[in-house]
Amino acid sequence: MKVLVIGAGVIGLSTAYYLRTDGHDVTVVDSNSGAGTMASYANGGQLSYSYVAPLAGPGVLGKLPAWLLRADSPVRFSPSLDPDQWRWCLNFVRACSQRQSDLTTRRLLSLAMFSRALMHEFVACEPDIAFDYANSGKLVLHRDFASFDKACRLLDYQRTLGCEQQAMTADECIYAEPALAHMGRRLVGGIYTASEDSGDCYRFCVGLERRLRRAGVRFRFTTRINDLREDCTGRISAFAGREMLDAEQIVVAAGTASAALLRPLRIRLPLYPLKGYSLTVNVKSQAAAPSISVTDFQRKIVYARLGDRLRIAGMADLNGQRATIDPSRVATLRAEAEAMFPEVGHYASAEPWAGLRPATPAGTPILGRTRYRNLWLNVGHGALGFTLALGSGKGLADRISGREHKSDVDEFLL
Ligand SMILES: Cc1cc2nc3c(=O)[nH]c(=O)nc-3n(C[C@H](O)[C@H](O)[C@H](O)COP(=O)(O)OP(=O)(O)OC[C@H]3O[C@@H](n4cnc5c(N)ncnc54)[C@H](O)[C@@H]3O)c2cc1C
């Protein structure tokens, strides 16, 4: 079948990979000049299979007033007249119940475990795709006793869901990751998960693009799909300007832009961009840089070692559709990183970046066929797009290829 994939981010490329494996004739189209240049560019680099709990949880509403008042808060909200922003916020508040949060976590964990198995298979089968992949493990650090206690109490529950984790005292954290020595008394403890991975999402995308080209997939960059039109038989066609792109099936994987693309077809996606920031520092001192991925639970900042670089990422700003860089947010990220790993390298020359997470209020992606029989969606992966990409891509490709067996993506199907 001729399949058109709209979007060459990590989600579109992963979908194209499994579609090609199934023998389809695949074209990937993207409005930018290369693969992985939007949200997939300089993300946190964590393949975070065991930490999938959504931002919408029962604890978050109580924290919001303090977060919204602090200038260096991990979350920032700039109210606008955009009704989509208010609708998203209302649905976010609705999703903050314990019941909804537990349900979302269980569903995401199942997709994450599926994705982990596929990532290990991918790394074994595609040794030529270099993306600084490492089985780094992950240490989630706590700075106060209350949050550490709570995390320890969750360990048994997490085990029932298949996550093998271990509580560590502050000294044990520093023993496991000596680059944390500087944190000393500011740490209370941490939760270590050996099975977490890390990698550079942009390099993953570029490597995958090359691999797909060799396998016969066509790429059309600098080509914006500006219209999805229904014909008299109920099928959808994709137009770039006046040109109709030839396709029997169409997959929309256009990140945050997917909502606007689908609106004329009266498909309303509950997507809103959650802006995040990252800094990438060249590692000058190996001993001062962590080799384990680290998450600062209180500050909501993640650190991942990507070869000879350290990626630092965090923040969630609800302030519109533009990925412009706010220097004050970058300064906060840099100050936190310098306090955590002061000797890593020259923070003054670190590369700043901002990207828009395509987020749904509850934190669950949207996969599957729309009410149009040849139009499919793979969108809304929020803060977990790299982690969930292979599972979502394979799940959707299975459906398009007509494999209807029960799988881990069923929970997310439309
Ligand atoms: C600061 C930050 C840190 C993050 N950290 C992590 C992490 O540690 N681990 C993790 O798993 N995830 C992380 N994420 C989330 C992850 O990066 C995203 O979920 C993922 O990149 C989304 O991929 P995507 O392919 O859906 O979107 P994108 O990468 O944005 O790709 C969409 C593509 O569609 C194209 N497009 C849009 N409209 C059109 C159109 N009309 N026609 C043609 N092409 C179009 C765009 O040009 C773009 O290339 C992070 C995100 C941010 C912002």
Short mmCIF file of C-alpha atoms and ligand atoms in Angstrom, two decimals:
data_model
loop_
_atom_site.label_atom_id
_atom_site.label_comp_id
_atom_site.label_asym_id
_atom_site.label_seq_id
_atom_site.Cartn_x
_atom_site.Cartn_y
_atom_site.Cartn_z
CA MET A 1 0.00 0.00 0.00
CA LYS A 2 1.09 3.58 -0.63
CA VAL A 3 1.30 5.28 2.76
CA LEU A 4 2.03 8.96 3.38
CA VAL A 5 3.42 9.87 6.80
CA ILE A 6 3.06 13.57 7.69
CA GLY A 7 5.88 14.53 10.06
CA ALA A 8 9.52 13.43 10.23
CA GLY A 9 9.83 13.69 14.01
CA VAL A 10 10.60 10.64 16.13
CA ILE A 11 6.96 9.49 15.96
CA GLY A 12 6.54 9.77 12.18
CA LEU A 13 9.91 8.11 11.51
CA SER A 14 9.23 5.22 13.90
CA THR A 15 5.87 4.66 12.20
CA ALA A 16 7.55 4.74 8.77
CA TYR A 17 10.13 2.19 9.99
CA TYR A 18 7.53 -0.44 10.88
CA LEU A 19 5.37 0.37 7.84
CA ARG A 20 8.39 -0.22 5.59
CA THR A 21 9.23 -3.42 7.49
CA ASP A 22 5.69 -4.55 6.61
CA GLY A 23 6.49 -3.95 2.92
CA HIS A 24 4.49 -0.76 2.31
CA ASP A 25 5.48 1.91 -0.18
CA VAL A 26 6.16 4.79 2.24
CA THR A 27 6.68 8.52 1.72
CA VAL A 28 7.50 10.84 4.63
CA VAL A 29 6.73 14.52 4.21
CA ASP A 30 7.86 17.36 6.46
CA SER A 31 7.62 21.11 6.27
CA ASN A 32 11.13 21.57 7.70
CA SER A 33 14.39 20.92 5.87
CA GLY A 34 15.39 17.76 7.76
CA ALA A 35 14.32 15.01 10.15
CA GLY A 36 13.86 15.55 13.90
CA THR A 37 14.15 19.34 13.86
CA MET A 38 11.13 20.20 16.05
CA ALA A 39 10.20 18.65 19.43
CA SER A 40 12.49 15.68 18.74
CA TYR A 41 15.60 17.84 18.38
CA ALA A 42 17.26 18.40 21.79
CA ASN A 43 14.89 16.73 24.25
CA GLY A 44 15.93 15.27 27.59
CA GLY A 45 17.35 12.11 26.00
CA GLN A 46 15.82 9.83 28.60
CA LEU A 47 14.19 6.57 27.57
CA SER A 48 12.15 6.62 30.70
CA TYR A 49 10.18 3.39 30.60
CA SER A 50 9.43 3.13 34.33
CA TYR A 51 8.66 6.79 34.99
CA VAL A 52 5.57 7.48 32.97
CA ALA A 53 3.22 8.98 35.58
CA PRO A 54 1.49 11.95 33.93
CA LEU A 55 1.89 15.57 35.05
CA ALA A 56 -1.86 15.48 35.82
CA GLY A 57 -1.95 13.82 39.23
CA PRO A 58 -3.71 14.43 42.56
CA GLY A 59 -0.64 16.11 44.10
CA VAL A 60 -0.19 18.64 41.33
CA LEU A 61 -3.16 20.93 42.00
CA GLY A 62 -1.92 21.73 45.52
CA LYS A 63 1.52 22.62 44.16
CA LEU A 64 0.24 24.81 41.33
CA PRO A 65 -0.29 28.08 43.30
CA ALA A 66 3.32 28.00 44.59
CA TRP A 67 4.66 27.03 41.16
CA LEU A 68 2.75 29.79 39.40
CA LEU A 69 4.03 32.46 41.79
CA ARG A 70 7.73 31.56 41.63
CA ALA A 71 9.85 33.02 38.84
CA ASP A 72 12.06 29.89 38.70
CA SER A 73 9.12 27.49 38.85
CA PRO A 74 9.20 24.27 36.77
CA VAL A 75 5.72 25.15 35.43
CA ARG A 76 4.65 28.50 34.00
CA PHE A 77 1.24 29.59 32.75
CA SER A 78 0.64 32.74 30.71
CA PRO A 79 -3.13 33.13 30.30
CA SER A 80 -4.24 34.01 26.78
CA LEU A 81 -7.51 34.53 24.92
CA ASP A 82 -6.98 31.21 23.12
CA PRO A 83 -10.00 29.01 23.95
CA ASP A 84 -7.88 25.91 23.25
CA GLN A 85 -5.61 26.87 26.14
CA TRP A 86 -8.53 27.17 28.58
CA ARG A 87 -10.17 23.99 27.34
CA TRP A 88 -6.88 22.13 27.78
CA CYS A 89 -6.42 23.51 31.32
CA LEU A 90 -9.96 22.54 32.31
CA ASN A 91 -9.45 19.00 31.04
CA PHE A 92 -6.07 18.87 32.77
CA VAL A 93 -7.71 19.71 36.12
CA ARG A 94 -10.34 17.02 35.47
CA ALA A 95 -7.56 14.48 34.80
CA CYS A 96 -5.87 15.20 38.14
CA SER A 97 -7.92 12.62 40.12
CA GLN A 98 -6.12 9.65 41.70
CA ARG A 99 -8.25 7.26 39.66
CA GLN A 100 -7.46 8.88 36.31
CA SER A 101 -3.78 9.27 37.15
CA ASP A 102 -3.45 5.57 38.17
CA LEU A 103 -5.27 4.48 35.02
CA THR A 104 -3.06 6.64 32.78
CA THR A 105 0.10 5.39 34.52
CA ARG A 106 -0.91 1.74 34.04
CA ARG A 107 -1.72 2.27 30.38
CA LEU A 108 1.48 4.21 29.68
CA LEU A 109 3.59 1.63 31.51
CA SER A 110 2.29 -1.11 29.29
CA LEU A 111 3.14 0.91 26.14
CA ALA A 112 6.52 1.86 27.63
CA MET A 113 7.47 -1.77 28.37
CA PHE A 114 6.47 -2.73 24.83
CA SER A 115 8.60 0.17 23.53
CA ARG A 116 11.56 -0.89 25.67
CA ALA A 117 11.51 -4.41 24.22
CA LEU A 118 11.35 -2.92 20.72
CA MET A 119 14.21 -0.49 21.46
CA HIS A 120 16.45 -3.36 22.59
CA GLU A 121 15.56 -5.28 19.42
CA PHE A 122 16.17 -2.11 17.34
CA VAL A 123 19.61 -1.50 18.87
CA ALA A 124 20.58 -5.12 18.20
CA CYS A 125 19.26 -5.13 14.61
CA GLU A 126 20.45 -1.64 13.57
CA PRO A 127 24.05 -1.38 14.84
CA ASP A 128 24.85 1.26 12.17
CA ILE A 129 22.47 3.80 13.69
CA ALA A 130 24.63 5.63 16.24
CA PHE A 131 22.65 7.80 18.66
CA ASP A 132 24.68 7.72 21.88
CA TYR A 133 22.39 5.00 23.15
CA ALA A 134 23.32 3.71 26.61
CA ASN A 135 21.74 1.46 29.18
CA SER A 136 22.48 4.20 31.67
CA GLY A 137 20.05 3.39 34.46
CA LYS A 138 18.27 6.26 36.19
CA LEU A 139 18.46 7.84 39.61
CA VAL A 140 15.56 10.02 40.77
CA LEU A 141 16.86 12.29 43.51
CA HIS A 142 14.77 13.63 46.40
CA ARG A 143 15.65 16.70 48.42
CA ASP A 144 12.99 16.35 51.14
CA PHE A 145 12.00 13.50 53.43
CA ALA A 146 8.28 13.69 52.65
CA SER A 147 8.72 13.14 48.91
CA PHE A 148 11.39 10.46 49.44
CA ASP A 149 9.11 8.57 51.88
CA LYS A 150 6.29 8.74 49.38
CA ALA A 151 8.55 7.44 46.60
CA CYS A 152 9.71 4.55 48.83
CA ARG A 153 6.11 3.62 49.60
CA LEU A 154 5.40 3.44 45.86
CA LEU A 155 8.17 0.88 45.25
CA ASP A 156 6.03 -2.18 46.00
CA TYR A 157 3.24 -0.92 43.79
CA GLN A 158 5.70 -0.19 40.97
CA ARG A 159 7.07 -3.76 41.34
CA THR A 160 3.61 -5.21 40.70
CA LEU A 161 3.67 -3.26 37.40
CA GLY A 162 7.00 -4.79 36.37
CA CYS A 163 9.44 -2.00 37.44
CA GLU A 164 12.46 -3.22 39.42
CA GLN A 165 13.61 -0.28 41.54
CA GLN A 166 15.72 0.26 44.59
CA ALA A 167 15.65 2.96 47.30
CA MET A 168 19.06 4.47 48.14
CA THR A 169 20.24 6.75 50.93
CA ALA A 170 22.05 9.97 49.97
CA ASP A 171 25.42 8.27 50.55
CA GLU A 172 24.42 5.30 48.41
CA CYS A 173 23.35 7.70 45.61
CA ILE A 174 26.77 9.35 45.69
CA TYR A 175 28.49 5.97 45.77
CA ALA A 176 26.52 4.87 42.69
CA GLU A 177 27.05 8.20 40.89
CA PRO A 178 30.24 9.89 42.19
CA ALA A 179 29.58 13.01 40.07
CA LEU A 180 26.87 13.85 42.64
CA ALA A 181 29.45 14.24 45.42
CA HIS A 182 28.96 17.96 45.33
CA MET A 183 25.29 17.65 46.36
CA GLY A 184 26.25 16.20 49.78
CA ARG A 185 23.71 17.19 52.40
CA ARG A 186 21.20 18.65 49.95
CA LEU A 187 20.14 15.11 49.07
CA VAL A 188 17.85 12.96 51.18
CA GLY A 189 17.85 9.88 48.98
CA GLY A 190 17.00 8.51 45.59
CA ILE A 191 15.23 5.74 43.68
CA TYR A 192 17.43 3.82 41.27
CA THR A 193 16.09 1.97 38.22
CA ALA A 194 18.73 -0.08 36.41
CA SER A 195 16.62 -0.81 33.34
CA GLU A 196 16.30 2.77 32.01
CA ASP A 197 18.12 3.85 28.85
CA SER A 198 19.20 7.11 27.26
CA GLY A 199 20.08 8.37 23.79
CA ASP A 200 20.14 11.38 21.49
CA CYS A 201 16.71 11.67 19.88
CA TYR A 202 17.89 13.91 17.02
CA ARG A 203 20.71 11.53 16.08
CA PHE A 204 18.19 8.67 16.32
CA CYS A 205 15.95 10.51 13.83
CA VAL A 206 18.77 11.32 11.40
CA GLY A 207 20.08 7.74 11.54
CA LEU A 208 16.60 6.37 11.02
CA GLU A 209 16.02 8.66 8.04
CA ARG A 210 19.24 7.35 6.39
CA ARG A 211 18.25 3.77 7.13
CA LEU A 212 14.75 4.32 5.70
CA ARG A 213 16.11 5.96 2.54
CA ARG A 214 18.31 2.89 1.97
CA ALA A 215 15.20 0.73 2.40
CA GLY A 216 13.38 2.70 -0.32
CA VAL A 217 11.33 5.17 1.73
CA ARG A 218 10.97 8.55 -0.03
CA PHE A 219 11.42 11.79 1.88
CA ARG A 220 10.02 15.16 0.88
CA PHE A 221 11.31 17.96 3.06
CA THR A 222 10.33 21.65 2.93
CA THR A 223 6.88 20.44 1.91
CA ARG A 224 4.05 21.60 4.13
CA ILE A 225 0.74 19.76 4.03
CA ASN A 226 -1.74 22.58 4.27
CA ASP A 227 -4.97 20.79 3.49
CA LEU A 228 -6.51 17.39 4.19
CA ARG A 229 -9.58 17.13 1.99
CA GLU A 230 -12.41 14.60 1.87
CA ASP A 231 -13.50 13.43 -1.58
CA CYS A 232 -16.95 12.21 -2.61
CA THR A 233 -16.09 8.60 -1.63
CA GLY A 234 -15.19 9.63 1.95
CA ARG A 235 -11.46 9.24 1.43
CA ILE A 236 -8.95 11.86 2.52
CA SER A 237 -6.28 13.36 0.24
CA ALA A 238 -3.30 15.42 1.37
CA PHE A 239 -2.39 18.66 -0.42
CA ALA A 240 0.83 20.65 -0.36
CA GLY A 241 -0.31 23.86 -2.01
CA ARG A 242 -2.12 22.72 -5.13
CA GLU A 243 -0.28 19.43 -5.37
CA MET A 244 -2.13 16.32 -4.23
CA LEU A 245 0.26 13.75 -2.74
CA ASP A 246 -0.44 10.27 -3.96
CA ALA A 247 -1.42 7.99 -1.04
CA GLU A 248 -3.86 5.25 -0.16
CA GLN A 249 -3.37 5.68 3.60
CA ILE A 250 -2.31 8.83 5.47
CA VAL A 251 -0.71 8.98 8.92
CA VAL A 252 -0.71 12.31 10.76
CA ALA A 253 2.35 12.51 13.05
CA ALA A 254 2.83 16.28 12.90
CA GLY A 255 3.41 16.91 16.61
CA THR A 256 1.75 20.03 18.02
CA ALA A 257 0.73 21.15 14.49
CA SER A 258 -1.56 18.10 14.14
CA ALA A 259 -4.51 19.80 15.86
CA ALA A 260 -4.65 22.71 13.38
CA LEU A 261 -4.19 20.34 10.42
CA LEU A 262 -7.17 18.21 11.45
CA ARG A 263 -9.55 20.96 12.56
CA PRO A 264 -11.07 21.57 9.09
CA LEU A 265 -12.10 17.88 9.07
CA ARG A 266 -13.93 18.52 12.39
CA ILE A 267 -11.51 16.29 14.28
CA ARG A 268 -10.75 18.13 17.51
CA LEU A 269 -7.55 16.87 19.12
CA PRO A 270 -7.08 17.82 22.80
CA LEU A 271 -3.49 18.90 22.12
CA TYR A 272 -1.69 21.92 23.51
CA PRO A 273 2.04 22.69 23.35
CA LEU A 274 3.92 22.42 26.66
CA LYS A 275 7.09 24.35 26.07
CA GLY A 276 10.27 22.91 27.57
CA TYR A 277 13.92 23.90 27.53
CA SER A 278 17.24 22.14 27.28
CA LEU A 279 20.92 22.94 27.51
CA THR A 280 23.68 20.83 26.01
CA VAL A 281 27.14 21.08 27.51
CA ASN A 282 30.32 19.55 26.15
CA VAL A 283 31.82 17.38 28.87
CA LYS A 284 35.32 18.55 29.76
CA SER A 285 35.75 16.47 32.90
CA GLN A 286 34.61 12.84 32.67
CA ALA A 287 34.69 12.42 36.45
CA ALA A 288 32.44 15.45 37.00
CA ALA A 289 29.73 14.28 34.58
CA PRO A 290 27.14 11.66 35.53
CA SER A 291 27.05 8.41 33.61
CA ILE A 292 23.69 7.47 35.18
CA SER A 293 20.68 9.52 34.01
CA VAL A 294 19.57 11.74 36.86
CA THR A 295 16.22 13.36 37.60
CA ASP A 296 15.94 16.11 40.20
CA PHE A 297 12.44 15.33 41.48
CA GLN A 298 11.80 18.67 43.22
CA ARG A 299 13.09 20.85 40.38
CA LYS A 300 11.69 18.56 37.62
CA ILE A 301 14.98 18.68 35.72
CA VAL A 302 16.54 15.71 33.93
CA TYR A 303 20.20 15.08 33.13
CA ALA A 304 21.34 12.57 30.51
CA ARG A 305 24.85 11.76 29.38
CA LEU A 306 24.96 11.62 25.58
CA GLY A 307 28.48 10.47 24.70
CA ASP A 308 30.76 13.42 25.38
CA ARG A 309 27.85 15.82 26.08
CA LEU A 310 25.51 16.34 29.01
CA ARG A 311 21.88 17.18 28.19
CA ILE A 312 19.91 19.08 30.82
CA ALA A 313 16.17 19.51 30.25
CA GLY A 314 13.05 20.62 32.04
CA MET A 315 10.25 23.19 32.48
CA ALA A 316 6.67 23.13 31.24
CA ASP A 317 5.37 26.49 30.03
CA LEU A 318 1.83 26.94 28.76
CA ASN A 319 2.31 30.08 26.77
CA GLY A 320 1.30 29.49 23.19
CA GLN A 321 2.42 27.89 19.99
CA ARG A 322 5.89 29.39 19.57
CA ALA A 323 9.14 27.73 20.60
CA THR A 324 10.95 31.03 21.23
CA ILE A 325 13.65 30.94 23.90
CA ASP A 326 13.04 32.94 27.08
CA PRO A 327 16.53 33.80 28.42
CA SER A 328 15.28 33.81 32.04
CA ARG A 329 14.18 30.16 31.73
CA VAL A 330 17.55 29.18 30.27
CA ALA A 331 19.28 31.04 33.11
CA THR A 332 17.25 29.06 35.69
CA LEU A 333 18.13 25.77 34.00
CA ARG A 334 21.79 26.71 33.87
CA ALA A 335 21.88 27.76 37.55
CA GLU A 336 20.30 24.44 38.60
CA ALA A 337 22.75 22.45 36.45
CA GLU A 338 25.76 24.37 37.75
CA ALA A 339 24.66 23.68 41.32
CA MET A 340 24.21 19.95 40.62
CA PHE A 341 27.25 19.23 38.40
CA PRO A 342 29.50 22.32 38.67
CA GLU A 343 32.66 21.00 37.04
CA VAL A 344 31.22 19.30 33.95
CA GLY A 345 32.24 21.89 31.36
CA HIS A 346 31.73 25.48 30.25
CA TYR A 347 28.10 26.26 30.94
CA ALA A 348 28.54 29.71 29.38
CA SER A 349 28.96 28.06 25.97
CA ALA A 350 26.19 25.46 26.46
CA GLU A 351 23.68 25.22 23.60
CA PRO A 352 20.17 26.35 24.64
CA TRP A 353 17.04 25.03 22.99
CA ALA A 354 13.26 25.21 23.42
CA GLY A 355 10.72 22.75 22.07
CA LEU A 356 6.97 22.17 22.19
CA ARG A 357 5.78 18.89 23.70
CA PRO A 358 2.57 17.80 21.95
CA ALA A 359 0.62 17.24 25.17
CA THR A 360 -2.85 15.88 25.90
CA PRO A 361 -4.43 16.90 29.25
CA ALA A 362 -4.32 13.38 30.73
CA GLY A 363 -0.90 12.58 29.24
CA THR A 364 -2.01 9.77 26.94
CA PRO A 365 -1.13 9.68 23.23
CA ILE A 366 -3.79 9.32 20.54
CA LEU A 367 -3.32 6.43 18.12
CA GLY A 368 -5.39 4.75 15.47
CA ARG A 369 -7.84 5.27 12.66
CA THR A 370 -10.09 8.33 12.55
CA ARG A 371 -13.67 8.19 11.28
CA TYR A 372 -12.15 8.50 7.80
CA ARG A 373 -11.10 5.05 6.70
CA ASN A 374 -7.71 6.06 5.25
CA LEU A 375 -6.69 8.66 7.86
CA TRP A 376 -4.66 7.59 10.92
CA LEU A 377 -3.22 9.41 13.93
CA ASN A 378 -0.05 8.98 15.95
CA VAL A 379 0.09 12.12 18.09
CA GLY A 380 0.10 13.56 21.61
CA HIS A 381 3.07 11.85 23.25
CA GLY A 382 3.82 14.88 25.44
CA ALA A 383 6.93 14.41 27.59
CA LEU A 384 7.44 10.79 26.51
CA GLY A 385 7.65 10.83 22.71
CA PHE A 386 11.15 9.35 22.45
CA THR A 387 10.34 6.71 25.08
CA LEU A 388 7.08 5.61 23.44
CA ALA A 389 8.00 6.11 19.77
CA LEU A 390 8.78 2.52 18.76
CA GLY A 391 5.79 0.99 20.55
CA SER A 392 3.41 3.57 19.09
CA GLY A 393 4.92 3.25 15.61
CA LYS A 394 4.74 -0.54 15.61
CA GLY A 395 1.24 -0.56 17.07
CA LEU A 396 -0.07 1.77 14.40
CA ALA A 397 1.75 -0.03 11.58
CA ASP A 398 0.19 -3.32 12.76
CA ARG A 399 -3.27 -1.77 12.46
CA ILE A 400 -2.63 -0.25 9.05
CA SER A 401 -1.30 -3.61 7.86
CA GLY A 402 -4.50 -5.25 9.09
CA ARG A 403 -3.05 -7.11 12.08
CA GLU A 404 -5.82 -6.82 14.61
CA HIS A 405 -4.27 -8.93 17.38
CA LYS A 406 -4.58 -7.62 20.93
CA SER A 407 -1.57 -5.50 21.75
CA ASP A 408 -0.20 -2.93 24.18
CA VAL A 409 -1.41 -0.05 22.05
CA ASP A 410 -5.08 -1.08 22.19
CA GLU A 411 -5.64 1.19 25.18
CA PHE A 412 -4.81 4.25 23.10
CA LEU A 413 -6.77 3.45 19.98
CA LEU A 414 -9.47 5.91 19.02
C1 LIG B 1 12.40 20.03 26.76
C2 LIG B 1 11.87 18.68 26.33
C3 LIG B 1 12.40 17.54 26.93
C4 LIG B 1 11.91 16.29 26.59
N1 LIG B 1 12.50 15.18 27.12
C5 LIG B 1 12.09 13.94 26.74
C6 LIG B 1 12.73 12.78 27.25
O1 LIG B 1 13.71 12.86 28.02
N2 LIG B 1 12.26 11.57 26.87
C7 LIG B 1 11.20 11.45 26.03
O2 LIG B 1 10.78 10.33 25.76
N3 LIG B 1 10.59 12.52 25.50
C8 LIG B 1 11.00 13.77 25.83
N4 LIG B 1 10.39 14.88 25.32
C9 LIG B 1 9.21 14.71 24.46
C10 LIG B 1 9.56 14.36 23.02
O3 LIG B 1 10.63 15.16 22.58
C11 LIG B 1 8.31 14.58 22.14
O4 LIG B 1 7.22 13.88 22.68
C12 LIG B 1 8.57 14.04 20.72
O5 LIG B 1 9.70 14.64 20.17
C13 LIG B 1 7.35 14.33 19.84
O6 LIG B 1 7.66 13.82 18.58
P1 LIG B 1 6.70 14.05 17.33
O7 LIG B 1 7.29 13.31 16.19
O8 LIG B 1 5.28 13.80 17.71
O9 LIG B 1 6.76 15.65 17.07
P2 LIG B 1 7.90 16.50 16.35
O10 LIG B 1 9.24 16.02 16.67
O11 LIG B 1 7.57 17.92 16.63
O12 LIG B 1 7.66 16.19 14.81
C14 LIG B 1 6.56 16.68 14.09
C15 LIG B 1 7.05 16.98 12.68
O13 LIG B 1 5.91 17.32 11.88
C16 LIG B 1 6.29 18.35 10.98
N5 LIG B 1 5.08 19.03 10.56
C17 LIG B 1 4.22 19.74 11.33
N6 LIG B 1 3.19 20.21 10.58
C18 LIG B 1 3.41 19.78 9.32
C19 LIG B 1 2.70 19.94 8.09
N7 LIG B 1 1.55 20.65 8.03
N8 LIG B 1 3.20 19.38 6.96
C20 LIG B 1 4.35 18.67 7.01
N9 LIG B 1 5.08 18.49 8.16
C21 LIG B 1 4.60 19.03 9.29
C22 LIG B 1 7.24 19.21 11.80
O14 LIG B 1 8.09 19.98 10.96
C23 LIG B 1 7.99 18.18 12.62
O15 LIG B 1 9.20 17.79 12.02
C24 LIG B 1 10.86 16.16 25.64
C25 LIG B 1 10.35 17.30 25.01
C26 LIG B 1 10.85 18.55 25.35
C27 LIG B 1 10.30 19.78 24.66
#
